[in-house]
Coordinates of C-alpha atoms and ligand atoms in Angstrom, one line a residue:
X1 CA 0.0 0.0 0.0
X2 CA 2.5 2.6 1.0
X3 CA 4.4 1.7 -2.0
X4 CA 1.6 2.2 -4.3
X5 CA 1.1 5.5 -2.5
X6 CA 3.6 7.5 -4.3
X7 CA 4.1 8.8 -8.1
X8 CA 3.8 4.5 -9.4
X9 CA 1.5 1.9 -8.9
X10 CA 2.2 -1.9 -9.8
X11 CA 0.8 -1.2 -13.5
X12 CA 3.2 1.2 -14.2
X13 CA 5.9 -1.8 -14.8
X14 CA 8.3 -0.5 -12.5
X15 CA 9.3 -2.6 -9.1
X16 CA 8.1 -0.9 -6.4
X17 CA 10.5 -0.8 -3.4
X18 CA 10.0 -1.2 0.1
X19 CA 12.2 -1.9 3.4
X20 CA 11.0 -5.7 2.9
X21 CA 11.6 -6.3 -0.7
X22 CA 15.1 -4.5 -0.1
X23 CA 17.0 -8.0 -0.3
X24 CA 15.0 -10.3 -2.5
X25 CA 14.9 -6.8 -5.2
X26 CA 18.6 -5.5 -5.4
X27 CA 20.6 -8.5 -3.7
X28 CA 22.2 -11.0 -6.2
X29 CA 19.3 -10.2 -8.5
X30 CA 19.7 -12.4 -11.9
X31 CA 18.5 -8.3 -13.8
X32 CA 20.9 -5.5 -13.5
X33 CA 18.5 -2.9 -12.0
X34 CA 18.2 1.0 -12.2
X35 CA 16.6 2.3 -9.0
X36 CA 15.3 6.4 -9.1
X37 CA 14.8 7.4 -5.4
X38 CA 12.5 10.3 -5.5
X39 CA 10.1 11.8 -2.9
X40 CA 6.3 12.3 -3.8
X41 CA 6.3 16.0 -2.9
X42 CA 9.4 17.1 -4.9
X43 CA 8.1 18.7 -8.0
X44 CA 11.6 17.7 -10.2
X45 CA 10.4 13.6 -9.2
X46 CA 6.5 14.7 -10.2
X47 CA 7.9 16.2 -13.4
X48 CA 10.0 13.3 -13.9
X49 CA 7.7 10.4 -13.7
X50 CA 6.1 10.6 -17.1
X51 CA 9.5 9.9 -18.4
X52 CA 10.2 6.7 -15.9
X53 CA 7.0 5.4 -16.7
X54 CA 7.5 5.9 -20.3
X55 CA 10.8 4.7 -20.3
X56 CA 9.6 1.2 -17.9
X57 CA 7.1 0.9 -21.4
X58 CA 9.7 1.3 -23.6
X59 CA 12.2 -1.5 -22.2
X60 CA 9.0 -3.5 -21.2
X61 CA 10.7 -6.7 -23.7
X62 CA 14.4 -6.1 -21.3
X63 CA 12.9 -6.9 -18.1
X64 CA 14.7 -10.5 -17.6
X65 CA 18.1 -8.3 -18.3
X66 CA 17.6 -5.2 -16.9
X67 CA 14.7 -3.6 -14.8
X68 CA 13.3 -0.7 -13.3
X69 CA 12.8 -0.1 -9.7
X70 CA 11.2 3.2 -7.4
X71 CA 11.4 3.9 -3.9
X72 CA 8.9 6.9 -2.6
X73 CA 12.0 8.3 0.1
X74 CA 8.6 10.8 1.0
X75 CA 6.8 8.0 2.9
X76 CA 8.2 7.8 6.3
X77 CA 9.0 4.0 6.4
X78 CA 11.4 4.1 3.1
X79 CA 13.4 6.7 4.5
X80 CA 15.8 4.4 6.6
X81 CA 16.5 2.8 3.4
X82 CA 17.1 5.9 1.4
X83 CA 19.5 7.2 4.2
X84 CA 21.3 3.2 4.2
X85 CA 22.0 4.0 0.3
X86 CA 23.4 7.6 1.3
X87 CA 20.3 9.6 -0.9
X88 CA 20.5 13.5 -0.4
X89 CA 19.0 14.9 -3.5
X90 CA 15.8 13.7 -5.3
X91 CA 15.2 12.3 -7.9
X92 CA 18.7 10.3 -7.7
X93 CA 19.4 7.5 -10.3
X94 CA 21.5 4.0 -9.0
X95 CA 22.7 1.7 -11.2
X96 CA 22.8 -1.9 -9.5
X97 CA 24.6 -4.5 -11.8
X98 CA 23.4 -7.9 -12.1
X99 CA 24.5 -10.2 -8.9
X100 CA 25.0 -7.6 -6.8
X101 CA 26.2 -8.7 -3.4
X102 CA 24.8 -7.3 0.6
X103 CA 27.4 -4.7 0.6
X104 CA 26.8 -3.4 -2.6
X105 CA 25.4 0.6 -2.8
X106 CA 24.8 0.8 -6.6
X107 CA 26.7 3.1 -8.5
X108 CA 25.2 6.6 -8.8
X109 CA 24.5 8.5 -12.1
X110 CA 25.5 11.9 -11.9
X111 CA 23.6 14.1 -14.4
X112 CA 21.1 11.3 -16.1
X113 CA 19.5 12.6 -19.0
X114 CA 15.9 13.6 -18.7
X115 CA 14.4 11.7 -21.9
X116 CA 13.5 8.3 -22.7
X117 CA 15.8 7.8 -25.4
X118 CA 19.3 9.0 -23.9
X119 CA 17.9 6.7 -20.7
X120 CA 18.1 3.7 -22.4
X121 CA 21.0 4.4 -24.3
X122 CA 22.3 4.7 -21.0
X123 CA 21.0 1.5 -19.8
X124 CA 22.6 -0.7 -22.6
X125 CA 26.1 1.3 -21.7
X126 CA 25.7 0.6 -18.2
X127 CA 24.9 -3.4 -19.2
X128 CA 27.9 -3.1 -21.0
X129 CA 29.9 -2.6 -18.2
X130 CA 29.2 -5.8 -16.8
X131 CA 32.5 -8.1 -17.0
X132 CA 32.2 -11.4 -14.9
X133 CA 28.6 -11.3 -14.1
X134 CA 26.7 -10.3 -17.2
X135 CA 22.6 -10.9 -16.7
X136 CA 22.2 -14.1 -17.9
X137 CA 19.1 -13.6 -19.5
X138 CA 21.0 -10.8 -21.8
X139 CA 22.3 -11.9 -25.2
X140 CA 25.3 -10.7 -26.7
X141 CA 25.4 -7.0 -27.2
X142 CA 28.7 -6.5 -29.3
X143 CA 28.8 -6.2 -32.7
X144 CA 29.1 -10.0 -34.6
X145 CA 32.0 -10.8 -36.4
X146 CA 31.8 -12.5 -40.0
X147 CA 33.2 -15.8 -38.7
X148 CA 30.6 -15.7 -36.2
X149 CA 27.6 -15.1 -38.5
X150 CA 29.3 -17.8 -40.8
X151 CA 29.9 -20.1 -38.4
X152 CA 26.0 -20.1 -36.8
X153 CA 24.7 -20.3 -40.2
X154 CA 27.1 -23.0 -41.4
X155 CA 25.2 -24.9 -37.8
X156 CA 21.8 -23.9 -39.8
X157 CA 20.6 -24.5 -35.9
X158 CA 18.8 -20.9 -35.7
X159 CA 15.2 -21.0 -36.9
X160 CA 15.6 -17.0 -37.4
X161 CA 18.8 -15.1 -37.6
X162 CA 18.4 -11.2 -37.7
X163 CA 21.5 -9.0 -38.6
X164 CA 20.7 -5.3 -37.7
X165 CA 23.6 -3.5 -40.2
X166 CA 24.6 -0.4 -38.5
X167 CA 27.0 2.3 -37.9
X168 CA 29.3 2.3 -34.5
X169 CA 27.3 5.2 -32.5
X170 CA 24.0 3.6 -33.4
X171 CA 22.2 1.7 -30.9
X172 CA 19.3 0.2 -33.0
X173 CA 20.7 -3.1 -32.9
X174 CA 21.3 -3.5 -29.3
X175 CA 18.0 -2.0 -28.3
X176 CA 16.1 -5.2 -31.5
X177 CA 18.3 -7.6 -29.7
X178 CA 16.9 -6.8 -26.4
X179 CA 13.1 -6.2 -27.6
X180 CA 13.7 -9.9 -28.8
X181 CA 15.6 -11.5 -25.6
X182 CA 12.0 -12.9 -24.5
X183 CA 11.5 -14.6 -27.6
X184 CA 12.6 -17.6 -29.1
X185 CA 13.3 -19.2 -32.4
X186 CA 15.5 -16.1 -33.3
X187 CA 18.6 -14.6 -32.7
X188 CA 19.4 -11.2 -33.4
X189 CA 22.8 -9.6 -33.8
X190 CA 24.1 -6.3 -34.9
X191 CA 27.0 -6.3 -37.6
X192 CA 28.9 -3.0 -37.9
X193 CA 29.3 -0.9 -41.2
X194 CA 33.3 -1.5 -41.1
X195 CA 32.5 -5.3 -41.1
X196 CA 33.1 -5.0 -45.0
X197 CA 33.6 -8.6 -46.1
X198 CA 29.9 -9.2 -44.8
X199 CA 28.4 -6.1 -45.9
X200 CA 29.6 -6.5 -49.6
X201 CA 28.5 -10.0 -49.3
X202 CA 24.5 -9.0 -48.5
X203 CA 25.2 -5.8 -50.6
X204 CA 24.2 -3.7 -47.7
X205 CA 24.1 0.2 -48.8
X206 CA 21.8 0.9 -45.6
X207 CA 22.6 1.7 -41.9
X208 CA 20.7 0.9 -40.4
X209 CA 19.3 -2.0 -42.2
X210 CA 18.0 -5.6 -41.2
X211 CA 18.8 -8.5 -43.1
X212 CA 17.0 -11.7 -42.0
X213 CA 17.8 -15.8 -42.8
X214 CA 15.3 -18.5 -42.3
X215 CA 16.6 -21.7 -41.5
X216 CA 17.7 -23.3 -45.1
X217 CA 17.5 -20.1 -46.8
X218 CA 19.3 -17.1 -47.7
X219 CA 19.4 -13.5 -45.9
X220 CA 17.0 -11.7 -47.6
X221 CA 16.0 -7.9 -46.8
X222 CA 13.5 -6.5 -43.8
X223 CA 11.1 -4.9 -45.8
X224 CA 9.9 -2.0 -43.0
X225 CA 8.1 1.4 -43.4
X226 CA 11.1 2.9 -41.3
X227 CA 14.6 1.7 -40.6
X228 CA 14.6 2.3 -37.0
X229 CA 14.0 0.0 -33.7
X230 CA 10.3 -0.1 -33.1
X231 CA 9.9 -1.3 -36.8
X232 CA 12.4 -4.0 -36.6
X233 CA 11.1 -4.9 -33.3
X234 CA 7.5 -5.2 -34.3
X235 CA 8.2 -7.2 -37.4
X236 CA 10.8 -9.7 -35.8
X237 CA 8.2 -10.3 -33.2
X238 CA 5.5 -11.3 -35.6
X239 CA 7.4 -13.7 -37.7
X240 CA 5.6 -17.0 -37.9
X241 CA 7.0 -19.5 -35.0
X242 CA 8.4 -16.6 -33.2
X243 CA 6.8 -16.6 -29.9
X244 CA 7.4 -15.8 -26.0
X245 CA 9.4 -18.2 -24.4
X246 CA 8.4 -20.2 -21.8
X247 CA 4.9 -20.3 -22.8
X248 CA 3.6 -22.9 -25.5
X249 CA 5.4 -24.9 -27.9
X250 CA 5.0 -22.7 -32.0
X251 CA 2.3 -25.0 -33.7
X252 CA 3.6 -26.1 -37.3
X253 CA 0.4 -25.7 -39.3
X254 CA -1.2 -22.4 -40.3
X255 CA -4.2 -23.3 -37.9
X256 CA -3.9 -23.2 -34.4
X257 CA -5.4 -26.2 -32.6
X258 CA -7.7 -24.8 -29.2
X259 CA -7.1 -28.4 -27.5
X260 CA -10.8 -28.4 -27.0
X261 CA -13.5 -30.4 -29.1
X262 CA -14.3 -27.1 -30.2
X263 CA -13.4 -26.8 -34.2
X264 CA -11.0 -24.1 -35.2
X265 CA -12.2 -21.7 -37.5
X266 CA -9.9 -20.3 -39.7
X267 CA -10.3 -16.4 -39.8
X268 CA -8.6 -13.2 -41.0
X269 CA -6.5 -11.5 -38.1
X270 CA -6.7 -8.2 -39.4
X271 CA -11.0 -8.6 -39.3
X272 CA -13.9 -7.7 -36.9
X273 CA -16.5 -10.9 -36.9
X274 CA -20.2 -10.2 -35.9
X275 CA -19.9 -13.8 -34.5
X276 CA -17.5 -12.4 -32.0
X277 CA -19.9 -9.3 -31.3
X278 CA -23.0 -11.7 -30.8
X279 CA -20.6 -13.8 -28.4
X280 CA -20.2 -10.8 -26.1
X281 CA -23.7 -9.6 -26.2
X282 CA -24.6 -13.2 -25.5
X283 CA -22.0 -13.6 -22.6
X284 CA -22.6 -10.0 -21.1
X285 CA -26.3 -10.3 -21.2
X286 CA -26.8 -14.0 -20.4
X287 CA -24.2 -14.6 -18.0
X288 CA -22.6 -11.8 -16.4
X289 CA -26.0 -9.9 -16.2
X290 CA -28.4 -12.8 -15.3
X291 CA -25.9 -13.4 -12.7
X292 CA -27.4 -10.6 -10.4
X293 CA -30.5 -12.0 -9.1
X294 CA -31.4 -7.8 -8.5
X295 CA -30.5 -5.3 -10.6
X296 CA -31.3 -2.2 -8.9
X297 CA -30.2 1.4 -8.6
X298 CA -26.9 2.7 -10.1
X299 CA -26.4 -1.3 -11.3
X300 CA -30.1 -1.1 -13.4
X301 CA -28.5 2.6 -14.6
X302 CA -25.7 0.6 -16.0
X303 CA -27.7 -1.6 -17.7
X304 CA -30.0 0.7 -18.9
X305 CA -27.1 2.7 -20.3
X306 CA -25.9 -0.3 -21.9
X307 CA -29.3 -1.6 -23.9
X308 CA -29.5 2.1 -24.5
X309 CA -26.4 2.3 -26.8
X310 CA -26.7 -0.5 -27.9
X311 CA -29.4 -0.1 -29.2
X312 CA -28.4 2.7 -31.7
X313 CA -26.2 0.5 -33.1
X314 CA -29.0 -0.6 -36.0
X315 CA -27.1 -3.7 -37.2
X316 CA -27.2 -5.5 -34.5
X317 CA -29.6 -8.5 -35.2
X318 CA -31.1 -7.5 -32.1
X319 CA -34.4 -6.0 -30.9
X320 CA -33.0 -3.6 -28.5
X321 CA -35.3 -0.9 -28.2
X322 CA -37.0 -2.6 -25.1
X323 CA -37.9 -0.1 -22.7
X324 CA -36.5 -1.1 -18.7
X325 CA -38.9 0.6 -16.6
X326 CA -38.8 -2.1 -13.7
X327 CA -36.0 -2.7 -11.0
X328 CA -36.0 -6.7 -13.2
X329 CA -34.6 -7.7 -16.1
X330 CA -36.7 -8.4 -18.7
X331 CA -35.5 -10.7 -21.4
X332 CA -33.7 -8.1 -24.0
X333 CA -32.1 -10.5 -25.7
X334 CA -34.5 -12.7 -27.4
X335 CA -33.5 -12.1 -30.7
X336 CA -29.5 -13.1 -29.6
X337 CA -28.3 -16.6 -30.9
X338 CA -27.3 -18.6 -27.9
X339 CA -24.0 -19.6 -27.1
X340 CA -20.5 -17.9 -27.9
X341 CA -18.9 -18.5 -31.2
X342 CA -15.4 -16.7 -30.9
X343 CA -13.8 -16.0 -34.5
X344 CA -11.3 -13.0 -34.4
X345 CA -11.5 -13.6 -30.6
X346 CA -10.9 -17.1 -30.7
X347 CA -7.3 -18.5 -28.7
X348 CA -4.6 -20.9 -28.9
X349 CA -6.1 -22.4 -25.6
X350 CA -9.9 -22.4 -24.2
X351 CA -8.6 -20.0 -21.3
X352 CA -7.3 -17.2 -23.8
X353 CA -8.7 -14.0 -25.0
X354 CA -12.7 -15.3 -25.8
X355 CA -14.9 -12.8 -24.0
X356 CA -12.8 -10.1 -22.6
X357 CA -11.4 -9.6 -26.5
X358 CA -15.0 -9.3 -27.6
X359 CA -15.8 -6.7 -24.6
X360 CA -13.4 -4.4 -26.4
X361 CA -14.3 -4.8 -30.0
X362 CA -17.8 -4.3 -28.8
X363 CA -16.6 -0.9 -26.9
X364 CA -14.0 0.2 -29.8
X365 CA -17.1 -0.8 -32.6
X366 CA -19.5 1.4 -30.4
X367 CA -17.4 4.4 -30.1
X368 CA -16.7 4.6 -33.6
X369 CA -20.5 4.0 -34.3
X370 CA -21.2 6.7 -32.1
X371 CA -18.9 9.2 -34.3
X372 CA -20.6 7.8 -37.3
X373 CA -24.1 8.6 -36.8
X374 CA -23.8 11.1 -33.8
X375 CA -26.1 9.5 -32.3
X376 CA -25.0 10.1 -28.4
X377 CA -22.9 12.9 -26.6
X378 CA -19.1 12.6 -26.5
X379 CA -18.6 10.9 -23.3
X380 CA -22.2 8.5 -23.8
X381 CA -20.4 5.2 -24.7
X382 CA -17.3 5.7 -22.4
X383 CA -19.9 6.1 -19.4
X384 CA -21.5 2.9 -20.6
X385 CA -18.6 0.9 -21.0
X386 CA -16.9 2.4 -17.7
X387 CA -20.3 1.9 -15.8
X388 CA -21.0 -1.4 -17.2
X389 CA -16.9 -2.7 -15.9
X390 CA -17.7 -1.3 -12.2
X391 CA -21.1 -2.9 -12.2
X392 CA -20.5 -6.2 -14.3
X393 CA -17.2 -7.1 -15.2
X394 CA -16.3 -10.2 -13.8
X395 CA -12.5 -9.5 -13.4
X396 CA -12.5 -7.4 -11.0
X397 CA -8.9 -6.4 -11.1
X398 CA -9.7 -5.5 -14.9
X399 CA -12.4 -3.1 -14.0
X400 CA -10.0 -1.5 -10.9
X401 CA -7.4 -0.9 -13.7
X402 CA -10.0 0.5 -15.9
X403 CA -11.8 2.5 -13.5
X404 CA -8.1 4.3 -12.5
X405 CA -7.3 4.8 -15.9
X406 CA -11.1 6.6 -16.4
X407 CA -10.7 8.7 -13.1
X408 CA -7.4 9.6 -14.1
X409 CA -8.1 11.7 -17.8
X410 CA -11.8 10.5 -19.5
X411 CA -13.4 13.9 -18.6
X412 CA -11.3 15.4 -20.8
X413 CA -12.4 13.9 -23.7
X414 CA -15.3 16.6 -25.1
X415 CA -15.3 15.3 -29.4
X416 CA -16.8 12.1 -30.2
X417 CA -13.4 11.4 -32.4
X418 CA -11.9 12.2 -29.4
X419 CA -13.7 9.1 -27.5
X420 CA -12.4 6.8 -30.1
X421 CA -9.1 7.9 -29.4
X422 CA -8.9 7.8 -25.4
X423 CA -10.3 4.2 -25.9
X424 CA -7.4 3.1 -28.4
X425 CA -5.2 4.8 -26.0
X426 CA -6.1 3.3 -22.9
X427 CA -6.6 0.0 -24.6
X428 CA -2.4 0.0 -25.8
X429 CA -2.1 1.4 -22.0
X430 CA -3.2 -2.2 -21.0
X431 CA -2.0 -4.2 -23.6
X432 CA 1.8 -2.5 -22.8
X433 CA 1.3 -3.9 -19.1
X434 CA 0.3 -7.0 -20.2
X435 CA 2.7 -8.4 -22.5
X436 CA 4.8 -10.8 -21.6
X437 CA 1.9 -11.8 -18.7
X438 CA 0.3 -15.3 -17.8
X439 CA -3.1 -14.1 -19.4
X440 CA -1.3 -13.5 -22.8
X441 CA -1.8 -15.8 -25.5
X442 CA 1.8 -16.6 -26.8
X443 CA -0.1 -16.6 -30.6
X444 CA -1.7 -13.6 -30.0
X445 CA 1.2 -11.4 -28.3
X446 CA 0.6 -8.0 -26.6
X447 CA 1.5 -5.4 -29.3
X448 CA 1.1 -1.6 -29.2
X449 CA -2.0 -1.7 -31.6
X450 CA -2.1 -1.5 -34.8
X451 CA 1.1 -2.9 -36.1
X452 CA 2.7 -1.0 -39.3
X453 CA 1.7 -4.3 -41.4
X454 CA -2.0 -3.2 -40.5
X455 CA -1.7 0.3 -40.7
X456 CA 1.9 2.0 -42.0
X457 CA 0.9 5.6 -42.2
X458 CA -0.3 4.8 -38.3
X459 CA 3.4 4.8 -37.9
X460 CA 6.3 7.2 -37.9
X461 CA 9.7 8.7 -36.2
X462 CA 10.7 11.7 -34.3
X463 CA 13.7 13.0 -34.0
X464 CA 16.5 10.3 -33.0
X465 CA 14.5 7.5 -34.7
X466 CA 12.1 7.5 -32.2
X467 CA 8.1 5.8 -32.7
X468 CA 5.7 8.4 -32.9
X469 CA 2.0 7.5 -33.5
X470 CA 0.4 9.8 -36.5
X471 CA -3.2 9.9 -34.5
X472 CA -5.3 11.7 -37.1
X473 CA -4.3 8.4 -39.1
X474 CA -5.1 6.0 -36.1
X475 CA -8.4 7.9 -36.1
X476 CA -9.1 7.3 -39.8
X477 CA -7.9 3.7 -39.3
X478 CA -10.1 2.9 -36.6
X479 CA -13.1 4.6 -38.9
X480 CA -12.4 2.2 -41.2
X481 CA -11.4 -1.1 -39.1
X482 CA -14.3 -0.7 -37.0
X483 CA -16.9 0.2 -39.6
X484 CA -20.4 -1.2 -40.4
X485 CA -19.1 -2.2 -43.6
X486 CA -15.9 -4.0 -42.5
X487 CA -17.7 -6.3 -40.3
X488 CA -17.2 -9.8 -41.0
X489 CA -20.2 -12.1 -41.2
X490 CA -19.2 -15.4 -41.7
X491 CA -20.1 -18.3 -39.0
X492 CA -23.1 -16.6 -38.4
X493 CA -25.8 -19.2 -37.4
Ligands
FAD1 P1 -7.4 -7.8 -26.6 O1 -6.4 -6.9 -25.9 O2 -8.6 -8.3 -25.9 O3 -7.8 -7.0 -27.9 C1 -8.9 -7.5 -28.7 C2 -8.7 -7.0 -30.1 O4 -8.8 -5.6 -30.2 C3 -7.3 -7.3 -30.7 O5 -7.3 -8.6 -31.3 C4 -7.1 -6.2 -31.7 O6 -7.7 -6.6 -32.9 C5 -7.9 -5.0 -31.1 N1 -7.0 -4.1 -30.4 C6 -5.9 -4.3 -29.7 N2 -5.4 -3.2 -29.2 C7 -6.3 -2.2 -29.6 C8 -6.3 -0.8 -29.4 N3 -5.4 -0.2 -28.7 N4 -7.3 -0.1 -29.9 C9 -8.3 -0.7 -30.7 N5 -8.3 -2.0 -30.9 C10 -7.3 -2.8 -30.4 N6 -6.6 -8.5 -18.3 C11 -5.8 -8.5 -17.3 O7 -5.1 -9.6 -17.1 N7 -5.6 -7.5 -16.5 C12 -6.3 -6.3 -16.6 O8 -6.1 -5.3 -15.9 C13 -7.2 -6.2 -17.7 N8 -8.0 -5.1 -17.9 C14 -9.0 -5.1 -18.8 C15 -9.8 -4.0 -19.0 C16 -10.8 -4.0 -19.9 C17 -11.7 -2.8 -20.1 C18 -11.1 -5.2 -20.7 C19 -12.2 -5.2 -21.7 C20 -10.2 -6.3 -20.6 C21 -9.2 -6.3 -19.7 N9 -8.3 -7.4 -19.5 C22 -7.4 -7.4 -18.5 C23 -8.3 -8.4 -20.6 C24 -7.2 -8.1 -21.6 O9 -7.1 -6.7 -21.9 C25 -7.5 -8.8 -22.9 O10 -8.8 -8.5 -23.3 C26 -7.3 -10.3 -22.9 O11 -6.1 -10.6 -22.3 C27 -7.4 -10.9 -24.3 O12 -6.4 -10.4 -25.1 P2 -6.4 -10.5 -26.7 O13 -5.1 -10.9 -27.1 O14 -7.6 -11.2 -27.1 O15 -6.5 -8.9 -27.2

């Protein structure tokens, strides 16, 4: 509790450091560790946790190597440890290599920079510095040699093997290699520009570039919209067989098997099924609803709220338009096949994605329906969906999050497109603190949504290569993605 007190909270992906996690955080940790000490009150720390949080999303993939850590010094119980690891001024950075032993203070960083980027370029000098006890979960970070590649090629044992070309002072390859570290069937190294005998080899006239070799094949370009990190990253990811380790075994055929008796159907990833839709409103309506023997007083407004928008939405095979004057439910969902039939939500195993995917293709489909027609006020179908998580939801950890999230920044939205944006937002917000968890299906990974090969112009840099979202074309994406027209119908009943 106190820890969660101060300027992070667990779903910021930071460690949160208290007098009792002291020795099980920063003593002979497997993850080097980078520890700001900061005090709640101190307006530099309050002006400085954007970036830390930003920067814990950005390294999310580096965790088993390297990982962020927070101590609020402002709450009376941490202070003995900030005064143990000599703190005076706040926000002050430590640098705690991998293994570190019970005498060991952390190095300090004098002068950090303030940004995300020159923050992790940091990080990846300071993993440098390791000699004897390099993280173990950290691959190689120095540039390959030709007899290397050659001689991990001539083994053919890689399934994948990326080769990020680059100059000296570039740090794109380090930072691919490390986005990659938590998955396997690839390897990716970086190959310097003065490596020449390679370069002339792949006729590499890029740097950066990425060159990629399947096993049996040849290295053949990365074909990306931008030669920087977040592009490489994304596509490496996605390559088929490429998944998390530690969670299930790649499948060898194009279908996915759901070890259930239920039949796989085959289905476009980049669609939006109405089966999938039906399946919620079936599921919300039918289970989580009906499972309130009373629905009375800000739970029936919830409901009410719910049929009500719902019920604008004209092509839903549905007859809606019932009126709930009674503290009872009536039966609104005659006209609703029975049963769930996931498509786009269906996963690798019965206990992934399902329902909760269809909750927020139903909520993204309504906003965007709600800009459409103009049907309802700005905030209408936020209300409902926020509303309908406090009163319904059956995680109830998924609707804390989500209620947080709303408290913290939905009254601001006052444009209907502007709805449609604060739900894609909030909906990468949780997909970022998800990857990598138990509840993610290792077929369907966590992704900051949607990927370039979905929507390129989506995507672009700033300054210094970095990713920068082009949201008037995530807007015009979304328009499209969840329009009337692009809704899939097949495996209807
Ligand atoms: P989902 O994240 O469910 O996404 C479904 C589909 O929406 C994707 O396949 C994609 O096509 C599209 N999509 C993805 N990102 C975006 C975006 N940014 N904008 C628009 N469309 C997008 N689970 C937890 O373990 N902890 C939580 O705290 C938690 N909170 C939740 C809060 C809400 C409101 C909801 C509805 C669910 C929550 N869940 C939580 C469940 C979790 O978010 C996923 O729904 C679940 O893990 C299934 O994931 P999925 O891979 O099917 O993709």
């Amino acid at each position: 509790l106190a820890a969660e007190a101060g300027l992070y909270s667990s779903a910021d992906q930071v460690v949160l450091l208290t007098p009792d996690t002291v020795a099980s955080v920063l003593r002979n940790n497997s993850a080097a560790l980078l520890v700001e000490f900061y005090a709640s009150w101190c307006g530099h720390c309050v002006a400085f946790s954007p970036v830390w949080k930003a920067l814990a999303r950005d390294t999310r993939e580096w965790k088993p190597a390297v990982d962020l850590v927070a101590i609020d010094c402002a709450f009376e119980e941490n202070s003995r440890v900030c005064r143990d690891f000599g703190i005076a001024g706040y926000p002050s950075l430590k640098f705690f290599p991998a293994h570190s032993g019970s005498d060991s203070k952390g190095s300090d960083i004098k002068g950090f920079p303030r940004d995300v980027l020159g923050l992790r370029h940091l990080i990846i000098r300071k993993i440098e510095e390791h000699h004897d006890s390099w993280p173990p979960a950290c691959p190689p970070l120095e540039a390959a040699s030709k007899a290397e590649i050659d001689s991990t090629v001539q083994t053919n044992s890689m399934e994948y093997l990326a080769l990020v070309f680059e100059t000296e002072d570039s740090y794109v390859g380090r930072e691919v290699t490390l986005d990659l570290l938590q998955f396997s069937n690839i390897t990716v190294r970086r190959v310097l520009k003065s490596e020449r005998e390679l370069v002339s080899e792949l006729e590499v006239t890029d740097f950066p570039s990425c060159y990629l070799r399947r096993r049996d094949s040849n290295f053949t370009r990365l074909h990306v919209l931008n030669e920087a990190r977040t592009f490489y990253s994304y596509a490496l990811q996605r390559l088929p067989g490429v998944v998390r380790s530690g969670k299930s075994k790649p499948v060898t055929s194009d279908l996915l098997q759901n070890g259930t008796q239920v039949q796989w159907r085959p289905f476009d990833r980049s669609g939006v099924y109405m089966s999938d839709l039906e399946s919620a409103l079936h599921y919300s309506l039918r289970v989580e609803v009906a499972a309130r023997s009373v629905i009375a007083g800000p739970a029936l407004d919830a409901l009410r709220s719910y049929i009500s928008v719902l019920a604008k939405v004209n092509f839903f095979s549905l007859s809606l338009s019932l009126s709930l004057s009674h503290e009872r439910t009536l039966d609104p969902t005659a006209a609703l096949p029975r049963g769930v039939r996931w498509v786009g939500c269906q996963g690798s195993r019965p206990h992934f994605r399902g329902y909760p995917c269809s909750v927020w293709t139903l909520f993204h489909l309504l906003t965007v329906q709600a800009l459409e027609t103009g049907s309802s006020g700005p905030l209408e179908v936020l209300w409902t969906m926020r509303r309908y998580m406090h009163n319904f939801f059956g995680c109830r950890y998924c609707a804390t999050h989500f209620e947080q999230m709303a408290e913290e920044n939905m009254d601001s939205v006052t444009m209907l497109s502007e709805a449609v944006i604060w739900l894609w937002a909030r909906h990468n917000q949780v997909n970022n603190r998800l990857a990598g968890d138990l509840s993610e299906d290792p077929h369907f990974p966590k992704i900051q949504w949607p990927p370039p090969d979905q929507c390129r112009e989506c995507h672009g840099v700033k300054g210094g290569g970095e990713h920068a979202w082009n949201q008037a074309q995530v807007l015009a994406f979304l328009r499209s993605h969840y329009s009337a027209q692009h809704l899939n119908m097949t495996y209807l009943e």
